[in-house]
CSV table of C-alpha atoms in Angstrom, one decimal:
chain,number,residue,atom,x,y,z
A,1,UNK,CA,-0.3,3.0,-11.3
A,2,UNK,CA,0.1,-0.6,-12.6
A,3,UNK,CA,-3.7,-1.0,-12.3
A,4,UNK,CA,-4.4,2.0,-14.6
A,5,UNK,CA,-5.6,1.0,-18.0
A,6,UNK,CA,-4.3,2.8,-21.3
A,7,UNK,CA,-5.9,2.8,-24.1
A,8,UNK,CA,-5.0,4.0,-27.4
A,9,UNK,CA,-7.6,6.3,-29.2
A,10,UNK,CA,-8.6,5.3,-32.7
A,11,UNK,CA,-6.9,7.1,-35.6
A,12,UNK,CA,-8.9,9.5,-36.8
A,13,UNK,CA,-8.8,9.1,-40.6
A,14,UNK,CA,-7.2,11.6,-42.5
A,15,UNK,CA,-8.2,13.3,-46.0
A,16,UNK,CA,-5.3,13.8,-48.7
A,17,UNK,CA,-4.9,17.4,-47.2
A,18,UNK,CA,-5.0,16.5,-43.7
A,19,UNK,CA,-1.8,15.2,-41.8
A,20,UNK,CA,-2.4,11.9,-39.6
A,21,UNK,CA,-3.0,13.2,-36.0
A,22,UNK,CA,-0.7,12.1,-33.1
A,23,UNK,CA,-2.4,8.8,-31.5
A,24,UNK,CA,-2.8,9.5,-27.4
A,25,UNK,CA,-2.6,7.3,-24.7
A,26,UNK,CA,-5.4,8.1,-21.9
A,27,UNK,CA,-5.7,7.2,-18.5
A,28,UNK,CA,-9.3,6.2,-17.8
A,29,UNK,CA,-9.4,5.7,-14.5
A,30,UNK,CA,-11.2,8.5,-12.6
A,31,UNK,CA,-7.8,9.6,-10.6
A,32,UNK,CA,-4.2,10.0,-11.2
A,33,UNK,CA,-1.3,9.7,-8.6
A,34,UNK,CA,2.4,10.5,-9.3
A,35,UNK,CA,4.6,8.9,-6.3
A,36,UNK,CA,7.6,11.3,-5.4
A,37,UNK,CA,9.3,11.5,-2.2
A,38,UNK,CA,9.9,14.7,-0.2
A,39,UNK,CA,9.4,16.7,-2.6
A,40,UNK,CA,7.3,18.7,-5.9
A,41,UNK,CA,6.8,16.8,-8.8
A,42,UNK,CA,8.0,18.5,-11.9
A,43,UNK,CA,5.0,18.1,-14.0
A,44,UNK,CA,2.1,20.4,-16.1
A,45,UNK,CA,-0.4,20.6,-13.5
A,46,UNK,CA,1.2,18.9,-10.4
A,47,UNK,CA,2.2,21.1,-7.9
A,48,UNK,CA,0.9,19.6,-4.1
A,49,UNK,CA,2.0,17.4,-2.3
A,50,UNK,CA,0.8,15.6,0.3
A,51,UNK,CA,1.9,12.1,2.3
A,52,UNK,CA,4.8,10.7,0.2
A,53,UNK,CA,2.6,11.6,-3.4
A,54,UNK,CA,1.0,14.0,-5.5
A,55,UNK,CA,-2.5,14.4,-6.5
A,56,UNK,CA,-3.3,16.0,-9.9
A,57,UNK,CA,-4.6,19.6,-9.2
A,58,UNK,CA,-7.1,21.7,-11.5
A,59,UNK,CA,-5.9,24.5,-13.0
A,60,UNK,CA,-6.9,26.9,-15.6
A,61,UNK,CA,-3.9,26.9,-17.8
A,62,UNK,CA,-4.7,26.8,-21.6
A,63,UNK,CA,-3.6,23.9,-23.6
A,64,UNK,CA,-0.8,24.5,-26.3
A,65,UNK,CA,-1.0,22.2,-29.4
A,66,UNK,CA,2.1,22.3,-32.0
A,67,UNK,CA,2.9,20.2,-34.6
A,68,UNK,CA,-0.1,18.9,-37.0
A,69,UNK,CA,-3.5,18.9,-36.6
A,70,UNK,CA,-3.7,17.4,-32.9
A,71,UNK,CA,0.2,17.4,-32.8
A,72,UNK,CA,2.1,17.5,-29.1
A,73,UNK,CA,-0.1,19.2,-26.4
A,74,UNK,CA,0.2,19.6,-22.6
A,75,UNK,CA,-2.3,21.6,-20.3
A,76,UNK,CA,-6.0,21.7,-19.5
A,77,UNK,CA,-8.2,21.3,-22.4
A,78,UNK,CA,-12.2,21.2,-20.8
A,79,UNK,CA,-12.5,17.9,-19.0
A,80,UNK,CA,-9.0,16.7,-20.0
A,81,UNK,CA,-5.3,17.3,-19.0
A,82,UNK,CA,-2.6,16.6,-21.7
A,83,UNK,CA,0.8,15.4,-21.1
A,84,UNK,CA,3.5,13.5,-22.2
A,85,UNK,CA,6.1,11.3,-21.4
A,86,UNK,CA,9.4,10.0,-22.7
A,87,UNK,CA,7.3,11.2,-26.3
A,88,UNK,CA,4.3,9.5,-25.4
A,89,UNK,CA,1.5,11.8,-25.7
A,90,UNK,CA,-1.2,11.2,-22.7
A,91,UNK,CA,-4.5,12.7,-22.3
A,92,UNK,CA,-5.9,12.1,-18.8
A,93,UNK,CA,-9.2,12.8,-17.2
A,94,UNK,CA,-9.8,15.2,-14.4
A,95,UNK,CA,-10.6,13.2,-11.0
A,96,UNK,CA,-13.8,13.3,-10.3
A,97,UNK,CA,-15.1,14.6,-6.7
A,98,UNK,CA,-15.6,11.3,-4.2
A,99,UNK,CA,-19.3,11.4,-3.4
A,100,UNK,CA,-19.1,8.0,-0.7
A,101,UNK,CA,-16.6,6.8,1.3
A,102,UNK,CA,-14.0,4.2,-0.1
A,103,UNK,CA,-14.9,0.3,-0.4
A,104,UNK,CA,-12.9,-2.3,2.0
A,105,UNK,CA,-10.8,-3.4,-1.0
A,106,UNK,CA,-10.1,0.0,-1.9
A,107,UNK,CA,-8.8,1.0,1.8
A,108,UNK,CA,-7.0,-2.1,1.6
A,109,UNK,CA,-5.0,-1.5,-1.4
A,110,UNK,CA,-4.1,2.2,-0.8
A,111,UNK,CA,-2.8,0.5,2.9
A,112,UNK,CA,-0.4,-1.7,1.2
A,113,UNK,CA,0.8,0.6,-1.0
A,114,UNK,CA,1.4,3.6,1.4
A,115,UNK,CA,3.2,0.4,3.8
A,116,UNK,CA,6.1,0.2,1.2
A,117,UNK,CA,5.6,3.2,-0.7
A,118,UNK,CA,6.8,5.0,2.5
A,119,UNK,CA,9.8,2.3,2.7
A,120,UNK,CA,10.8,2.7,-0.8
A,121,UNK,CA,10.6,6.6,-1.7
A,122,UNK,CA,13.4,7.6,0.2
A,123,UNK,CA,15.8,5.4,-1.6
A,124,UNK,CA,14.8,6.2,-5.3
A,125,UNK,CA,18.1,7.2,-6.3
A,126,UNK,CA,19.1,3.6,-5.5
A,127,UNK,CA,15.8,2.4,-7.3
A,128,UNK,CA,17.1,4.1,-10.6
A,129,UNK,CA,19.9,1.9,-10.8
A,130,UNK,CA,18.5,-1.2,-9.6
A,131,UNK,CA,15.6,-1.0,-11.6
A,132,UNK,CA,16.5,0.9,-14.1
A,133,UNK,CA,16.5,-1.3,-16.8
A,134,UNK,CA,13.5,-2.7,-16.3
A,135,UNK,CA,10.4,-1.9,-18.4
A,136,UNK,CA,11.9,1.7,-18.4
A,137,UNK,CA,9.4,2.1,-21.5
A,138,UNK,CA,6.5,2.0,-19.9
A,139,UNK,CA,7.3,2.8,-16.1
A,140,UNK,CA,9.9,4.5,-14.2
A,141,UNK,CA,11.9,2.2,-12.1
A,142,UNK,CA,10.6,3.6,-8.9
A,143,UNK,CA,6.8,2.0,-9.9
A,144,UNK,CA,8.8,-1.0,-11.2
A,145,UNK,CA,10.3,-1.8,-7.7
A,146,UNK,CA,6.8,-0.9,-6.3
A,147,UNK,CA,5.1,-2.7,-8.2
A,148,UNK,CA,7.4,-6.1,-7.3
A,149,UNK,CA,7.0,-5.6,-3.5
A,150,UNK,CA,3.6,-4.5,-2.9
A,151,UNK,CA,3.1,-8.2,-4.0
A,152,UNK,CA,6.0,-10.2,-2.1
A,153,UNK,CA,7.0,-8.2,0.4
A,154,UNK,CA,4.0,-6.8,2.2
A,155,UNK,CA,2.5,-9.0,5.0
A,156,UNK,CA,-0.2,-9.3,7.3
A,157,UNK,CA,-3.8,-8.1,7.3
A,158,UNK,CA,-5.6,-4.8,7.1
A,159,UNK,CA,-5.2,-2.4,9.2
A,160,UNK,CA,-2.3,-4.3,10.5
A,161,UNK,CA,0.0,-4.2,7.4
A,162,UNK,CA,3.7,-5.0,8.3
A,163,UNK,CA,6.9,-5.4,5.6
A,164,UNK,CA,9.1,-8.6,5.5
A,165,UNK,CA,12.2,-7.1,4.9
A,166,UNK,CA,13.7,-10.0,4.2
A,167,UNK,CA,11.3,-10.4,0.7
A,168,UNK,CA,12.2,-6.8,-0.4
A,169,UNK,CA,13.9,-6.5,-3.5
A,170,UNK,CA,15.7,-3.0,-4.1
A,171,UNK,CA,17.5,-4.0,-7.7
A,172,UNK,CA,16.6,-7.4,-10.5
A,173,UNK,CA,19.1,-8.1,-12.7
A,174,UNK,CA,21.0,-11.5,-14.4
A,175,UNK,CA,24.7,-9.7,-13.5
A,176,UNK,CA,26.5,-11.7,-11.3
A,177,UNK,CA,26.5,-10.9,-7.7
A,178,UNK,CA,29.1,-11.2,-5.3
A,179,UNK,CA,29.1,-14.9,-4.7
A,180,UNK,CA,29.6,-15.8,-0.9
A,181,UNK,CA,28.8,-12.7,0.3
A,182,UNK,CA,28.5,-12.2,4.3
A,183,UNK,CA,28.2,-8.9,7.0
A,184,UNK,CA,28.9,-8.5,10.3
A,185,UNK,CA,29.1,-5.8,13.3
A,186,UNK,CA,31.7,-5.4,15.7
A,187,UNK,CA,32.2,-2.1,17.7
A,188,UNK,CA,30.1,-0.2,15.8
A,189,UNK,CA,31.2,-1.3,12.8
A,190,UNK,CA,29.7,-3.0,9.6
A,191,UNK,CA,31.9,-5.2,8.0
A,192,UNK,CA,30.3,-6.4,4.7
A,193,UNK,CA,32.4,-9.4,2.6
A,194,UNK,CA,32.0,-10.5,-1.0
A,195,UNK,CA,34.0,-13.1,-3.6
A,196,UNK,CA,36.5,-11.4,-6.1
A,197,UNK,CA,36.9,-14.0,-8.7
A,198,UNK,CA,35.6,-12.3,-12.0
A,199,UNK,CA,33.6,-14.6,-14.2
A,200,UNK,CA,34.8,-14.5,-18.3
A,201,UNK,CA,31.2,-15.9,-18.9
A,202,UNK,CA,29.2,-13.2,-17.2
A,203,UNK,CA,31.9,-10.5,-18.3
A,204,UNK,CA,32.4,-8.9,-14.5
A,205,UNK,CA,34.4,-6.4,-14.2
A,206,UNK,CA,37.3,-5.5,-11.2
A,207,UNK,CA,36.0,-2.1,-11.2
A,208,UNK,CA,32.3,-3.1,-10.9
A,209,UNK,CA,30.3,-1.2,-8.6
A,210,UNK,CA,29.2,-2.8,-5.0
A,211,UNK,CA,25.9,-1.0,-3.6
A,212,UNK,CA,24.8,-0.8,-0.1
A,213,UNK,CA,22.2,0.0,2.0
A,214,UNK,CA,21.5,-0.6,6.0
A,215,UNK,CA,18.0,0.0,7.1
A,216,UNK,CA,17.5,1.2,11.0
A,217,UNK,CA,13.8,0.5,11.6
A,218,UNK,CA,13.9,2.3,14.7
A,219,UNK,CA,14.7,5.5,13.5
A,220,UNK,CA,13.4,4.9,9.6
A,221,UNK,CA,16.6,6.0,8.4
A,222,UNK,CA,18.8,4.5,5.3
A,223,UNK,CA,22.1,4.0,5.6
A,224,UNK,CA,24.8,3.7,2.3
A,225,UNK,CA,28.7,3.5,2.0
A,226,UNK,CA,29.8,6.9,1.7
A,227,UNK,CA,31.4,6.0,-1.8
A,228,UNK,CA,30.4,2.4,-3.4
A,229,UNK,CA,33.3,-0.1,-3.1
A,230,UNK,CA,34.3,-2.1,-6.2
A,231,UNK,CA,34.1,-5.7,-6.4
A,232,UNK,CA,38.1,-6.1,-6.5
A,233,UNK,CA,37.8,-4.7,-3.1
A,234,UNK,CA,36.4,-7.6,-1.6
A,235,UNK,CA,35.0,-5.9,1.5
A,236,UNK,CA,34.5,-2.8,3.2
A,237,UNK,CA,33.8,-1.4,6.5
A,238,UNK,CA,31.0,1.2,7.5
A,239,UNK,CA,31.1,3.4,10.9
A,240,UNK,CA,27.9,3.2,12.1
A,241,UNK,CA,26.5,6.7,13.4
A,242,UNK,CA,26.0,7.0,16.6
A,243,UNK,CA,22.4,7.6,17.1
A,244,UNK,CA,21.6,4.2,15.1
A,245,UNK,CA,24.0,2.2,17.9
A,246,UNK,CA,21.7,-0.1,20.1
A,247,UNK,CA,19.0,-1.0,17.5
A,248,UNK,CA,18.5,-3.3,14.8
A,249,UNK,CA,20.0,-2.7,10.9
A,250,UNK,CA,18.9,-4.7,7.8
A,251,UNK,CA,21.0,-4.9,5.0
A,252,UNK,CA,21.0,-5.5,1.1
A,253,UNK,CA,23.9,-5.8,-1.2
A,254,UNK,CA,23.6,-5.4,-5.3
A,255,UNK,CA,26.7,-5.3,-8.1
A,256,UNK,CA,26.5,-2.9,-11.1
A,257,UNK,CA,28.9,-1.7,-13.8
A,258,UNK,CA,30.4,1.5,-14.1
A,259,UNK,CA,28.1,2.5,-16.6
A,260,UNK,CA,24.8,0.8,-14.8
A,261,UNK,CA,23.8,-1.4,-18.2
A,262,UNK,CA,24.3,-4.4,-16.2
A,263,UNK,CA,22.8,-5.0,-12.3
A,264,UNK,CA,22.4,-7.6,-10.4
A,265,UNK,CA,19.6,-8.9,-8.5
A,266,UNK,CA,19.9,-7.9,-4.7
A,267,UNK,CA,20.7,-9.8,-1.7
A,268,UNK,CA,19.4,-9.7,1.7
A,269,UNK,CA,22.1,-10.0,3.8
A,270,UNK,CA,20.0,-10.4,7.2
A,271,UNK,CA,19.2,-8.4,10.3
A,272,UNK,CA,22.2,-7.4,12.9
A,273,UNK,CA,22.6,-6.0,16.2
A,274,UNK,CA,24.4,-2.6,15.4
A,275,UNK,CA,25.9,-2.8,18.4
């Protein structure tokens, strides 16, 4: 999504009796993808899924236009599909039917992105706060923390793509973290440590939220305190279940406020034995 190009249509001009039509953004590359993650995008025109994203399919739904002469649409209209989103108006071309097989470059890309695509869709509620304010105007904070690790944290070469967990980023932020922060494991426990000491400058809070989340690689399954800790906590032990015992778990750490207008940047906290 980051490589899609938008550009603005130019305003038509408008006669004394006319009113100034809505400007449109439109997509002008010859496909569209929405990323979701186990499940239907809620969208005009979206409605199959298929490997972790959605591909825009054809329908014959009329267009409805309200509000001036162009004014707000959504639907099919010919060759086009209109949409909108967070009041941005889009008009987006139908994909065109692939006629040859996909460059090198091409099967490159869409292997890097469906390497941490995979990783990063099942934690989206997580990405919402860690990313959340983060060019929110112009993309949702899942494609923000896509967008950061397809470049850093994706590692290898094609076909043989592999993620370097410890260069994934699941939140960005200037709030203050939790200092000397340290995890272990000890009979199947996760024992995860973090400094106190509030900070005028930064304005930390006691009641600040702690966020955490244990990756098992084995079984692809995410792990999260069942209820975040607070910073005055200072630590805070997770049972492990017993099906992830015997294999490996990475883990990340982030602080937010209450209200999640503040985050800090994440922390990788290593790899452990969850023995």
């Amino acid at each position: 999504m980051s490589d899609c190009l938008r550009h603005v249509s130019d305003r038509s001009r408008a006669t004394a009796d006319e009113s100034p039509p809505t400007c449109f953004v439109l997509l002008t590359r010859g496909y569209v993808m929405w990323y979701v993650c186990r499940s239907k995008a809620m969208h005009t025109g979206i409605n199959e899924s298929f490997m972790g994203f959605n591909f825009l399919k054809k329908n014959n739904n009329m267009a409805t236009i309200n509000n001036g002469v162009i004014g707000r649409a959504s639907g099919k209209v010919g060759a086009v599909i209109a949409s909108s989103w967070k009041s941005i108006n889009y008009l987006k071309g139908l994909p065109k039917k692939r006629t040859k097989g996909m460059s090198e470059e091409q099967l490159i890309q869409q292997d890097r992105f469906l390497k941490i695509s995979k990783f990063l869709m099942p934690i989206t509620p997580i990405l919402q706060v860690g990313f959340g304010l983060s060019k929110t105007e112009k993309m949702t904070p899942t494609n923000v923390a896509l967008q950061l690790n397809i470049a850093q944290a994706v590692t290898g070469t094609y076909p043989n793509f592999s993620l370097d967990y410890s260069k994934i980023e699941i939140s960005t932020g200037s709030y203050l973290n939790g200092g000397g922060m340290e995890a272990a494991v000890d009979n199947g426990i996760l024992s995860i440590y973090w400094d106190t000491i509030l900070n005028s400058l930064y304005k930390t809070k006691a009641d600040d939220q702690v966020i955490i989340l244990v990756y098992s690689p084995e079984k692809d399954e995410f792990m999260t305190a069942p209820t975040p800790p607070t910073r005055a906590a200072g630590t805070i032990d997770i049972q492990i279940p017993a099906h992830l015992l015997g294999g490996k778990g990475h883990v990340w750490i982030f602080f937010t406020d209450r209200k999640a207008e503040k985050v800090s940047k994440s922390t990788y906290l290593g790899e452990f034995d969850l023995a």
